[in-house]
CSV table of C-alpha atoms in Angstrom, one decimal:
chain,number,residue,atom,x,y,z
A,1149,UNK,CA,34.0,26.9,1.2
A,1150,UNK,CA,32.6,26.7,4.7
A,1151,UNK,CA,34.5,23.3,6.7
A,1152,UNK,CA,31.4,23.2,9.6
A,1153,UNK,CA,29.0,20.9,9.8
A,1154,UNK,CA,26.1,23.3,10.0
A,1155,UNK,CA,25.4,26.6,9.2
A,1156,UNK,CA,22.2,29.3,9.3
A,1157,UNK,CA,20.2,29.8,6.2
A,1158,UNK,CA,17.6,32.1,5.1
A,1159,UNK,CA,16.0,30.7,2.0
A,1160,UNK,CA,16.2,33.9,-0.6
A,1161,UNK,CA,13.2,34.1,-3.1
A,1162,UNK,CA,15.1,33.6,-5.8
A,1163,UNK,CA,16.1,30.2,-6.8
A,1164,UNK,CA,19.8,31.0,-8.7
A,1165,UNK,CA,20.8,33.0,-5.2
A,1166,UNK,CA,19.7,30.1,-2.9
A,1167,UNK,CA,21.7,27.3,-5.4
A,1168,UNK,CA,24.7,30.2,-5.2
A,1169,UNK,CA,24.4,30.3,-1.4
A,1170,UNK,CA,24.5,26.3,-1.3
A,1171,UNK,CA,27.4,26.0,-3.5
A,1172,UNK,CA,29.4,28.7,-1.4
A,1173,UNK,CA,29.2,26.3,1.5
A,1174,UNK,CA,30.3,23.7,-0.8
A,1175,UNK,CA,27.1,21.6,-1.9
A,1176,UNK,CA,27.9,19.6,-4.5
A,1177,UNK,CA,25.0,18.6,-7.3
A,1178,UNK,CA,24.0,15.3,-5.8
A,1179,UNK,CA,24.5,15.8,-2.4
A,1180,UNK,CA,22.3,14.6,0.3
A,1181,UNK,CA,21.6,17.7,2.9
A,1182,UNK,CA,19.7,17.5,6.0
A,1183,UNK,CA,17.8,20.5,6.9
A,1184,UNK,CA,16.0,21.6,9.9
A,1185,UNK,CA,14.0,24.8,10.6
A,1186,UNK,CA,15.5,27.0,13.6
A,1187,UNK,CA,14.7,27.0,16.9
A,1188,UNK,CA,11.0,29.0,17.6
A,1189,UNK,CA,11.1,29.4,13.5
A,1190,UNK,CA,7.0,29.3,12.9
A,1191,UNK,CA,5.2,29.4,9.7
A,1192,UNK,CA,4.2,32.9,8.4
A,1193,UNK,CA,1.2,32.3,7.0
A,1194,UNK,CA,-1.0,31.0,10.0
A,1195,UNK,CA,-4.1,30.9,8.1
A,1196,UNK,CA,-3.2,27.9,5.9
A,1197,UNK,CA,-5.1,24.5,7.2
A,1198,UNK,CA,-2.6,22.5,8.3
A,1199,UNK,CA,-2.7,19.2,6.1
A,1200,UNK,CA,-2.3,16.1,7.8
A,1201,UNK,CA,0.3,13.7,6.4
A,1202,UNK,CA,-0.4,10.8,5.1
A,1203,UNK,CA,0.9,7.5,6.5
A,1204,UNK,CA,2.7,4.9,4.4
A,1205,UNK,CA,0.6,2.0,4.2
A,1206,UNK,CA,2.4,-0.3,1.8
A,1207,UNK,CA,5.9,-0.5,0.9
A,1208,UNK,CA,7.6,-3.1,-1.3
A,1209,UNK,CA,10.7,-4.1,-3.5
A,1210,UNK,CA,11.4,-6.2,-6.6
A,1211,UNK,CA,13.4,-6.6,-9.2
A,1212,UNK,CA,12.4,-6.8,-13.2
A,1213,UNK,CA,13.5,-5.0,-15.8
A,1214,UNK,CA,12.3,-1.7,-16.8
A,1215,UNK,CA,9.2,-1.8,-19.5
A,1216,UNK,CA,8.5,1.9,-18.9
A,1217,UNK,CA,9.7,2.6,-23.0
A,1218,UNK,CA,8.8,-0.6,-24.3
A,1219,UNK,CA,5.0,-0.4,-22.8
A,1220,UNK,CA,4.3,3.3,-22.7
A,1221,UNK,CA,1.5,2.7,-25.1
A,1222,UNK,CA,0.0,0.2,-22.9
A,1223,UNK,CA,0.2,1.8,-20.0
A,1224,UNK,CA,-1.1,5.0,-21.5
A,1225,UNK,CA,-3.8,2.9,-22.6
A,1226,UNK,CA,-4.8,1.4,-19.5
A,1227,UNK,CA,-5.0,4.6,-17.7
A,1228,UNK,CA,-1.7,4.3,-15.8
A,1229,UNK,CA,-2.7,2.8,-12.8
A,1230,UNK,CA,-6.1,3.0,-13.0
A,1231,UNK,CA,-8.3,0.1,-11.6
């Protein structure tokens, strides 16, 4: 189990061997990581439009209780967010 704070990755294609990899350094299911691409690491594929991101415009909080199960059918009805 690796102690440091940091080490160098290269994501594998397979899924199983990257989770394998994580859990060798100790990454627990649940854990919050922060990664960040190395230093002159460019994309490979340089053809691919670059899509812009979009801001967030609107955020808000609230408290109710949750209806998702009680008014699936509703919802489904309505469209789900549809205006």
């Amino acid at each position: 189990m690796s102690t440091a704070d940091g080490w160098d990755l290269t994501v594998p294609d397979d899924a199983n061997e990257l989770l394998a990899e994580l859990r060798r350094h100790g990454v627990v299911p649940g854990q919050r990581l922060r990664v960040v691409p190395g230093v002159g690491q460019e994309p490979t594929v340089a053809d691919e439009p670059t899509v812009q991101r979009r801001s967030m415009e609107f955020i808000a909080s609230f408290a109710a209780e949750p209806d998702l199960g009680r008014n699936a059918d509703e919802y489904l009805a309505e469209g789900f967010g549809r205006d």
